[in-house]
CSV table of C-alpha atoms in Angstrom, one decimal:
chain,number,residue,atom,x,y,z
A,28,MET,CA,-38.4,192.4,164.6
A,29,PRO,CA,-41.0,195.1,163.7
A,30,LYS,CA,-44.4,195.0,165.5
A,31,VAL,CA,-46.4,194.9,162.3
A,32,SER,CA,-45.8,193.7,158.7
A,33,VAL,CA,-48.0,195.2,156.0
A,34,VAL,CA,-48.2,193.1,152.8
A,35,VAL,CA,-49.4,194.9,149.7
A,36,PRO,CA,-49.8,192.9,146.4
A,37,CYS,CA,-49.4,195.4,143.5
A,38,TYR,CA,-50.8,194.9,140.0
A,39,LYS,CA,-51.9,197.6,137.5
A,40,VAL,CA,-52.6,200.1,140.2
A,41,GLU,CA,-50.2,202.9,139.3
A,42,GLN,CA,-53.1,205.5,139.7
A,43,TYR,CA,-53.8,204.6,143.4
A,44,LEU,CA,-50.7,202.9,144.6
A,45,PRO,CA,-49.1,206.1,145.9
A,46,GLN,CA,-52.0,206.8,148.2
A,47,MET,CA,-51.7,203.4,149.7
A,48,ILE,CA,-48.0,203.6,150.3
A,49,ASP,CA,-48.3,207.2,151.6
A,50,SER,CA,-51.1,206.0,154.0
A,51,LEU,CA,-48.7,203.4,155.3
A,52,LEU,CA,-45.8,205.8,155.7
A,53,GLY,CA,-48.1,208.2,157.6
A,54,GLN,CA,-49.2,205.7,160.1
A,55,THR,CA,-48.8,206.9,163.8
A,56,LEU,CA,-47.3,203.4,164.4
A,57,ARG,CA,-43.8,203.7,163.3
A,58,ASP,CA,-42.6,200.3,164.1
A,59,LEU,CA,-43.6,198.5,161.0
A,60,GLU,CA,-42.3,196.9,157.7
A,61,ILE,CA,-44.1,197.4,154.4
A,62,ILE,CA,-43.8,194.6,151.9
A,63,LEU,CA,-44.8,195.6,148.4
A,64,VAL,CA,-45.2,192.7,146.1
A,65,ASP,CA,-45.0,193.6,142.5
A,66,ASP,CA,-47.0,190.8,140.9
A,67,GLY,CA,-45.6,191.2,137.3
A,68,SER,CA,-47.4,194.5,136.9
A,69,PRO,CA,-47.2,195.8,133.3
A,70,ASP,CA,-47.6,199.4,134.3
A,71,ARG,CA,-45.2,201.6,136.5
A,72,SER,CA,-46.4,200.0,139.7
A,73,GLY,CA,-43.1,198.1,140.2
A,74,ALA,CA,-41.1,201.3,139.6
A,75,ILE,CA,-43.3,203.2,142.0
A,76,CYS,CA,-42.6,200.6,144.7
A,77,GLU,CA,-38.8,201.0,144.1
A,78,GLU,CA,-39.0,204.8,144.2
A,79,TYR,CA,-40.6,204.7,147.5
A,80,ALA,CA,-38.3,201.9,148.8
A,81,ALA,CA,-35.4,204.3,148.0
A,82,LYS,CA,-36.9,206.9,150.3
A,83,ASP,CA,-37.8,204.7,153.4
A,84,SER,CA,-35.9,201.7,154.7
A,85,ARG,CA,-39.0,200.1,156.1
A,86,ILE,CA,-40.2,199.4,152.6
A,87,ARG,CA,-39.2,196.0,151.0
A,88,VAL,CA,-40.1,195.3,147.4
A,89,ILE,CA,-40.6,191.8,145.9
A,90,HIS,CA,-40.7,191.6,142.1
A,91,LYS,CA,-42.2,188.3,140.8
A,92,PRO,CA,-43.9,187.0,137.6
A,93,ASN,CA,-47.8,187.4,137.6
A,94,GLY,CA,-49.3,184.7,139.8
A,95,GLY,CA,-52.4,186.3,141.1
A,96,VAL,CA,-53.3,188.1,144.3
A,97,GLY,CA,-53.3,185.0,146.6
A,98,ALA,CA,-49.8,183.9,145.4
A,99,ALA,CA,-48.5,187.5,146.0
A,100,ARG,CA,-50.0,187.5,149.5
A,101,ASN,CA,-48.4,184.2,150.3
A,102,ASP,CA,-45.0,185.5,149.1
A,103,GLY,CA,-45.4,188.6,151.3
A,104,LEU,CA,-46.3,186.3,154.3
A,105,ASP,CA,-43.1,184.2,153.6
A,106,ALA,CA,-41.0,187.5,153.7
A,107,ALA,CA,-42.7,189.0,156.7
A,108,THR,CA,-40.9,189.3,160.0
A,109,GLY,CA,-43.4,191.3,162.2
A,110,GLN,CA,-45.2,190.1,165.3
A,111,TRP,CA,-48.4,190.9,163.7
A,112,ILE,CA,-49.5,191.0,159.9
A,113,ILE,CA,-52.1,192.6,157.8
A,114,PHE,CA,-52.8,192.3,154.1
A,115,CYS,CA,-53.9,195.5,152.2
A,116,ASP,CA,-55.1,196.0,148.7
A,117,SER,CA,-52.9,198.5,146.7
A,118,ASP,CA,-55.8,200.6,145.4
A,119,ASP,CA,-57.1,201.4,148.9
A,120,TYR,CA,-55.6,203.1,152.0
A,121,LEU,CA,-55.3,202.7,155.9
A,122,GLU,CA,-56.5,205.4,158.2
A,123,PRO,CA,-53.6,207.2,159.9
A,124,GLU,CA,-54.1,205.7,163.4
A,125,ALA,CA,-55.3,202.3,162.0
A,126,LEU,CA,-52.4,200.0,162.9
A,127,ASP,CA,-51.7,201.9,166.3
A,128,LYS,CA,-55.3,201.3,167.4
A,129,LEU,CA,-55.6,197.8,166.2
A,130,LEU,CA,-52.2,196.9,167.8
A,131,ARG,CA,-53.1,198.5,171.1
A,132,LYS,CA,-56.4,196.7,171.3
A,133,GLY,CA,-54.9,193.4,170.2
A,134,GLU,CA,-52.1,193.5,172.8
A,135,GLU,CA,-54.4,194.8,175.5
A,136,ALA,CA,-56.9,192.1,174.9
A,137,ASP,CA,-54.3,189.4,174.3
A,138,ALA,CA,-56.2,188.5,171.0
A,139,ASP,CA,-55.0,186.6,168.0
A,140,VAL,CA,-57.1,188.6,165.7
A,141,VAL,CA,-58.4,192.2,166.0
A,142,PHE,CA,-60.4,194.1,163.4
A,143,GLY,CA,-62.1,197.3,162.9
A,144,ASP,CA,-64.6,199.1,160.5
A,145,VAL,CA,-64.3,200.1,156.9
A,146,THR,CA,-65.0,203.1,154.8
A,147,LEU,CA,-66.5,202.3,151.4
A,148,VAL,CA,-65.0,204.9,148.9
A,149,PHE,CA,-67.0,205.7,145.8
A,150,GLU,CA,-66.2,208.1,143.1
A,151,ASN,CA,-68.3,210.8,144.6
A,152,LYS,CA,-69.1,209.7,148.1
A,153,GLN,CA,-68.0,207.7,151.1
A,154,GLU,CA,-70.0,205.4,153.3
A,155,PRO,CA,-69.2,203.9,156.6
A,156,ALA,CA,-69.4,200.0,156.9
A,157,VAL,CA,-69.9,199.1,160.5
A,158,PHE,CA,-69.6,195.4,161.1
A,159,TYR,CA,-71.4,194.7,164.5
A,160,LYS,CA,-73.6,196.8,166.8
A,161,ASP,CA,-71.2,196.5,169.8
A,162,GLU,CA,-67.5,196.1,170.3
A,163,PHE,CA,-66.3,192.9,171.9
A,164,VAL,CA,-63.4,190.8,173.0
A,165,THR,CA,-64.2,187.1,173.1
A,166,ASP,CA,-62.8,183.6,173.6
A,167,ASP,CA,-66.2,182.0,173.4
A,168,ARG,CA,-65.9,179.3,170.7
A,169,GLN,CA,-69.6,179.5,169.8
A,170,LEU,CA,-69.4,183.3,169.3
A,171,ILE,CA,-66.3,183.1,167.2
A,172,ASP,CA,-68.1,180.4,165.1
A,173,ARG,CA,-70.9,183.1,164.6
A,174,LEU,CA,-68.2,185.3,163.2
A,175,ILE,CA,-67.3,182.5,160.7
A,176,GLU,CA,-71.0,182.2,159.7
A,177,ALA,CA,-71.1,185.9,158.8
A,178,ASP,CA,-67.9,185.4,156.8
A,179,PHE,CA,-69.6,182.6,154.8
A,180,TYR,CA,-72.7,184.8,154.3
A,181,LYS,CA,-73.1,188.3,155.8
A,182,TYR,CA,-76.8,187.9,156.8
A,183,TYR,CA,-75.7,185.4,159.4
A,184,CYS,CA,-74.2,188.4,161.4
A,185,TYR,CA,-75.4,187.7,164.9
A,186,ASN,CA,-75.4,191.3,166.1
A,187,PRO,CA,-75.9,193.7,163.2
A,188,PRO,CA,-75.5,197.3,163.5
A,189,GLU,CA,-78.6,199.6,163.4
A,190,LYS,CA,-78.1,200.3,159.7
A,191,GLY,CA,-77.8,196.7,158.8
A,192,VAL,CA,-75.0,194.3,157.9
A,193,ALA,CA,-71.8,195.7,156.2
A,194,PHE,CA,-69.8,194.9,153.2
A,195,GLY,CA,-66.7,192.8,153.7
A,196,TYR,CA,-67.0,190.4,156.6
A,197,GLY,CA,-64.4,188.2,155.0
A,198,GLY,CA,-62.0,191.0,154.0
A,199,PRO,CA,-58.3,190.7,155.2
A,200,TRP,CA,-57.6,194.3,154.9
A,201,ASN,CA,-59.1,195.4,158.3
A,202,LYS,CA,-57.8,192.4,160.3
A,203,LEU,CA,-54.5,192.5,162.2
A,204,VAL,CA,-53.4,188.9,162.9
A,205,ARG,CA,-50.6,187.5,165.0
A,206,ARG,CA,-48.2,186.1,162.4
A,207,SER,CA,-47.6,183.0,164.7
A,208,LEU,CA,-51.2,182.1,164.3
A,209,LEU,CA,-50.7,181.9,160.5
A,210,THR,CA,-47.4,180.0,160.6
A,211,GLU,CA,-48.3,177.6,163.4
A,212,ASN,CA,-51.5,176.6,161.6
A,213,ASP,CA,-50.2,176.7,158.1
A,214,ILE,CA,-52.8,179.3,157.0
A,215,ARG,CA,-52.2,180.6,153.5
A,216,PHE,CA,-54.3,182.1,150.7
A,217,ASP,CA,-55.8,179.3,148.5
A,218,LEU,CA,-54.4,179.5,145.0
A,219,ARG,CA,-57.2,177.2,143.6
A,220,VAL,CA,-59.7,180.0,143.6
A,221,LYS,CA,-57.8,182.4,141.4
A,222,GLY,CA,-58.2,185.4,143.8
A,223,ILE,CA,-62.0,185.1,144.2
A,224,PHE,CA,-63.1,184.5,147.7
A,225,ASP,CA,-59.6,183.5,148.9
A,226,ASP,CA,-59.9,186.4,151.4
A,227,LEU,CA,-63.1,184.9,152.8
A,228,ILE,CA,-61.6,181.5,153.1
A,229,TYR,CA,-58.5,182.9,154.8
A,230,THR,CA,-60.6,184.8,157.3
A,231,ALA,CA,-62.6,181.7,158.1
A,232,TYR,CA,-59.3,179.9,158.9
A,233,ILE,CA,-57.9,182.7,161.1
A,234,PHE,CA,-61.1,182.9,163.2
A,235,ALA,CA,-61.2,179.1,163.5
A,236,ALA,CA,-57.7,178.9,164.7
A,237,ALA,CA,-57.9,182.0,167.0
A,238,LYS,CA,-58.4,181.5,170.7
A,239,ARG,CA,-59.4,185.2,171.2
A,240,VAL,CA,-60.8,187.8,168.8
A,241,ALA,CA,-61.4,191.5,169.4
A,242,TYR,CA,-63.5,194.0,167.4
A,243,VAL,CA,-63.4,197.8,167.7
A,244,HIS,CA,-65.8,200.5,166.5
A,245,VAL,CA,-62.9,202.3,164.7
A,246,PRO,CA,-62.8,203.0,160.9
A,247,VAL,CA,-59.4,201.6,160.0
A,248,TYR,CA,-59.5,201.0,156.2
A,249,GLY,CA,-60.7,202.9,153.1
A,250,TYR,CA,-62.0,200.3,150.5
A,251,ARG,CA,-62.3,201.8,147.0
A,252,GLN,CA,-65.3,200.5,144.9
A,253,LEU,CA,-63.8,199.8,141.4
A,254,GLU,CA,-65.9,198.3,138.6
A,255,SER,CA,-62.8,197.0,137.0
A,256,SER,CA,-61.7,194.8,139.9
A,257,ILE,CA,-61.4,191.0,139.7
A,258,THR,CA,-64.9,190.5,141.1
A,259,HIS,CA,-66.6,192.6,138.4
A,260,THR,CA,-65.1,191.3,135.1
A,261,TYR,CA,-66.2,188.5,132.8
A,262,LYS,CA,-64.5,185.1,133.3
A,263,SER,CA,-64.8,182.3,130.9
A,264,ASN,CA,-63.7,179.9,133.7
A,265,LEU,CA,-66.0,181.2,136.4
A,266,LEU,CA,-67.8,178.0,136.9
A,267,GLU,CA,-64.4,176.1,137.5
A,268,ILE,CA,-63.5,178.9,139.9
A,269,ASN,CA,-66.8,178.3,141.7
A,270,THR,CA,-66.1,174.6,141.9
A,271,ALA,CA,-62.7,175.4,143.5
A,272,ILE,CA,-64.3,177.7,145.9
A,273,PHE,CA,-66.8,175.1,147.0
A,274,GLU,CA,-64.0,172.6,147.4
A,275,SER,CA,-62.0,175.1,149.5
A,276,TRP,CA,-65.0,175.7,151.7
A,277,GLN,CA,-65.6,172.0,152.0
A,278,ASP,CA,-61.9,171.5,153.1
A,279,PHE,CA,-62.4,174.1,155.8
A,280,MET,CA,-65.6,172.4,157.1
A,281,ALA,CA,-64.0,169.0,157.0
A,282,ARG,CA,-61.4,170.5,159.3
A,283,TYR,CA,-63.5,172.7,161.6
A,284,GLY,CA,-67.2,172.0,161.0
A,285,SER,CA,-67.6,168.3,160.5
A,286,ASP,CA,-70.6,168.4,162.6
A,287,GLY,CA,-72.4,170.5,160.0
A,288,ARG,CA,-72.4,173.8,162.0
A,289,PHE,CA,-71.5,175.8,158.9
A,290,LEU,CA,-73.7,174.1,156.3
A,291,LYS,CA,-76.5,176.6,156.2
A,292,PRO,CA,-74.2,179.5,155.6
A,293,TYR,CA,-72.3,177.5,153.0
A,294,TYR,CA,-75.5,176.8,151.2
A,295,ALA,CA,-76.3,180.5,151.1
A,296,ASN,CA,-72.8,181.1,149.9
A,297,VAL,CA,-73.5,178.7,147.0
A,298,LEU,CA,-76.5,180.8,146.0
A,299,ARG,CA,-74.3,183.9,146.2
A,300,ARG,CA,-71.9,182.3,143.7
A,301,LEU,CA,-74.7,181.2,141.4
A,302,LYS,CA,-76.1,184.8,141.4
A,303,ALA,CA,-72.6,186.2,140.6
A,304,SER,CA,-72.4,183.8,137.7
A,305,LEU,CA,-75.4,185.2,135.9
A,306,GLY,CA,-73.8,188.5,135.1
A,307,LEU,CA,-70.1,187.4,135.0
A,308,TYR,CA,-70.7,184.3,133.0
A,309,PHE,CA,-74.2,183.4,131.9
A,310,PHE,CA,-76.0,186.2,130.0
A,311,ASN,CA,-72.8,188.2,129.7
A,312,LYS,CA,-72.3,189.8,126.3
A,313,LYS,CA,-68.9,188.5,126.2
A,314,ASN,CA,-70.0,185.0,126.5
A,315,GLU,CA,-69.8,183.6,122.9
A,316,LYS,CA,-72.1,180.6,123.5
A,317,SER,CA,-75.7,180.8,122.2
A,318,PHE,CA,-78.5,181.9,124.5
A,319,ARG,CA,-79.9,178.4,124.1
A,320,ALA,CA,-76.6,176.8,125.0
A,321,GLN,CA,-76.3,179.2,128.0
A,322,ARG,CA,-79.7,178.2,129.3
A,323,ALA,CA,-78.9,174.4,128.8
A,324,GLU,CA,-75.6,174.8,130.7
A,325,LEU,CA,-77.3,176.8,133.5
A,326,LYS,CA,-80.1,174.1,134.0
A,327,ALA,CA,-77.5,171.4,134.2
A,328,LEU,CA,-75.5,173.4,136.6
A,329,MET,CA,-78.5,173.8,138.9
A,330,ALA,CA,-79.1,170.1,138.9
A,331,SER,CA,-75.6,169.4,139.9
A,332,GLU,CA,-74.0,169.5,143.3
A,333,PRO,CA,-73.5,171.5,145.5
A,334,TYR,CA,-76.1,173.7,143.8
A,335,ARG,CA,-79.0,171.1,144.0
A,336,THR,CA,-78.7,170.5,147.6
A,337,ALA,CA,-77.9,174.1,148.5
A,338,LEU,CA,-81.1,175.3,146.7
A,339,GLN,CA,-83.2,172.9,148.6
A,340,GLU,CA,-81.6,173.3,152.0
A,341,LEU,CA,-80.6,176.8,152.5
A,342,ASP,CA,-82.3,179.1,155.0
A,343,SER,CA,-84.5,181.4,152.9
A,344,ASP,CA,-85.1,183.7,156.0
A,345,LYS,CA,-81.5,184.9,155.4
A,346,LEU,CA,-82.2,186.2,151.8
A,347,ARG,CA,-82.9,189.8,152.7
A,348,TYR,CA,-83.1,191.1,149.1
A,349,LYS,CA,-86.2,190.5,146.9
A,350,TYR,CA,-83.9,189.7,144.1
A,351,ASP,CA,-82.1,186.9,146.0
A,352,TYR,CA,-85.4,185.4,147.2
A,353,LEU,CA,-86.9,185.3,143.7
A,354,LEU,CA,-83.7,184.0,142.2
A,355,TRP,CA,-83.7,181.3,144.8
A,356,LYS,CA,-87.3,180.4,144.1
A,357,ALA,CA,-86.6,180.2,140.3
A,358,ALA,CA,-83.4,178.2,140.6
A,359,ARG,CA,-84.9,175.9,143.2
A,360,LYS,CA,-87.3,174.8,140.4
A,361,GLY,CA,-84.3,174.3,138.1
A,362,SER,CA,-85.8,176.5,135.5
A,363,ALA,CA,-83.2,178.4,133.5
A,364,TRP,CA,-85.9,180.4,131.8
A,365,SER,CA,-87.3,181.6,135.2
A,366,VAL,CA,-83.8,182.4,136.5
A,367,TRP,CA,-83.1,184.4,133.3
A,368,ALA,CA,-86.3,186.4,133.7
A,369,VAL,CA,-85.5,187.2,137.3
A,370,TYR,CA,-82.0,188.3,136.4
A,371,THR,CA,-83.2,190.4,133.5
A,372,LEU,CA,-86.0,192.1,135.6
A,373,PHE,CA,-83.6,193.2,138.3
A,374,ARG,CA,-80.8,194.2,135.9
A,375,LEU,CA,-83.2,196.4,134.0
A,376,LYS,CA,-84.3,198.0,137.3
A,377,GLY,CA,-80.6,198.8,137.9
C-alpha cells in the first residue's frame, strides 16, 4: 500500500499535463501512486497519460467517457489504495517537496487533514496565496468550524495573513487527507453541481469529519489562472447549477450545522453565486434572451429562495469589496436595473 495516492482528472489539457505529471514524478516522496483519469478528453491528454505510464510503474491510467471533473475524481478515489490521498488539477503542478512535507506534518500531528499554501500562476507573474497568519494543529471543534466558515466564504477567515485572505480556501489540491476519512464517512464529490463548487463542498465535509487538522506555511501547489476554465465560461444552465449548489450546501448543514452555525457564511455564498451569474449568465453576450427578458428573470430570481432570505440576512460587514457591497444593496431592493447598473459600472472599470 503506497503512502499517498494522487488523483488527477484530465480533460483537454495536453498543453499543461506534462508539467503536472513531471511535478508528481519529481516528488521527493517516492512512495506514491499516481492515478490519471482521462475523462474522455478529445485531445492527446489520454495518449500523454499512457506514454508516462509506460515509463513509470507508479502511474495508473483510467480511461472513461466524459462525465465531468467530480465524476473523474470519484473514479480516482475508488481506484486509490494509498493511506493518504490528494486531488490535483491537470493544468497545475505540485512543488517538489509538497507531498513529503504534508505527509510528515500529517503523521507527526496525527491529523486527518493537512494543508499548505498555494502559488497563483499567471501568464507573466506568480503570487503567493497564504491562507492563515499562523500555522496550527487543532482538534478544537469550534476552530475547525471556523475553517468551514472560510470555506463557505473566504472573508470568514478567522486569522487572516497580513496581506489579507487568500484565494482557494475550499480547493482540494493543497489538502492531503487520510483516505480512511473519506471512505468511512462516504465523502465524495457531488455530481449535482457539474464541477462548480464541488471542491468547496468536498472540503467542508472533510473538515467536518476530521478530528484533527494541521496547516503549514509551506507553498505546496502551483495553481494556474486560466480564463478558459469551467468557472470562467458562459453556461446556459448556470441558474440550475446554482440551485444544485445551494441544495448541496443545505444537505451539508442539515448533517453538520442544523443549529444554524453556518447560515451567515452560506448567505454570503449565495450572494457570491448571484454575482457570478451576472457575467456568466445574465448580461453575457452569449445569452440569447432579450435584455428585457433577462431583467425580468433576474428580478424573479432575487425574489425567490434562497436569494431573498440571504440578501436580507447576510452579514454585510464581510463584504470587503465595494462592488460586492453595492451589488448587495441593489439586489436587496430587488431592482434588476440597479443590479445591472452596478455590474456595468464595475465591468467597465475592469
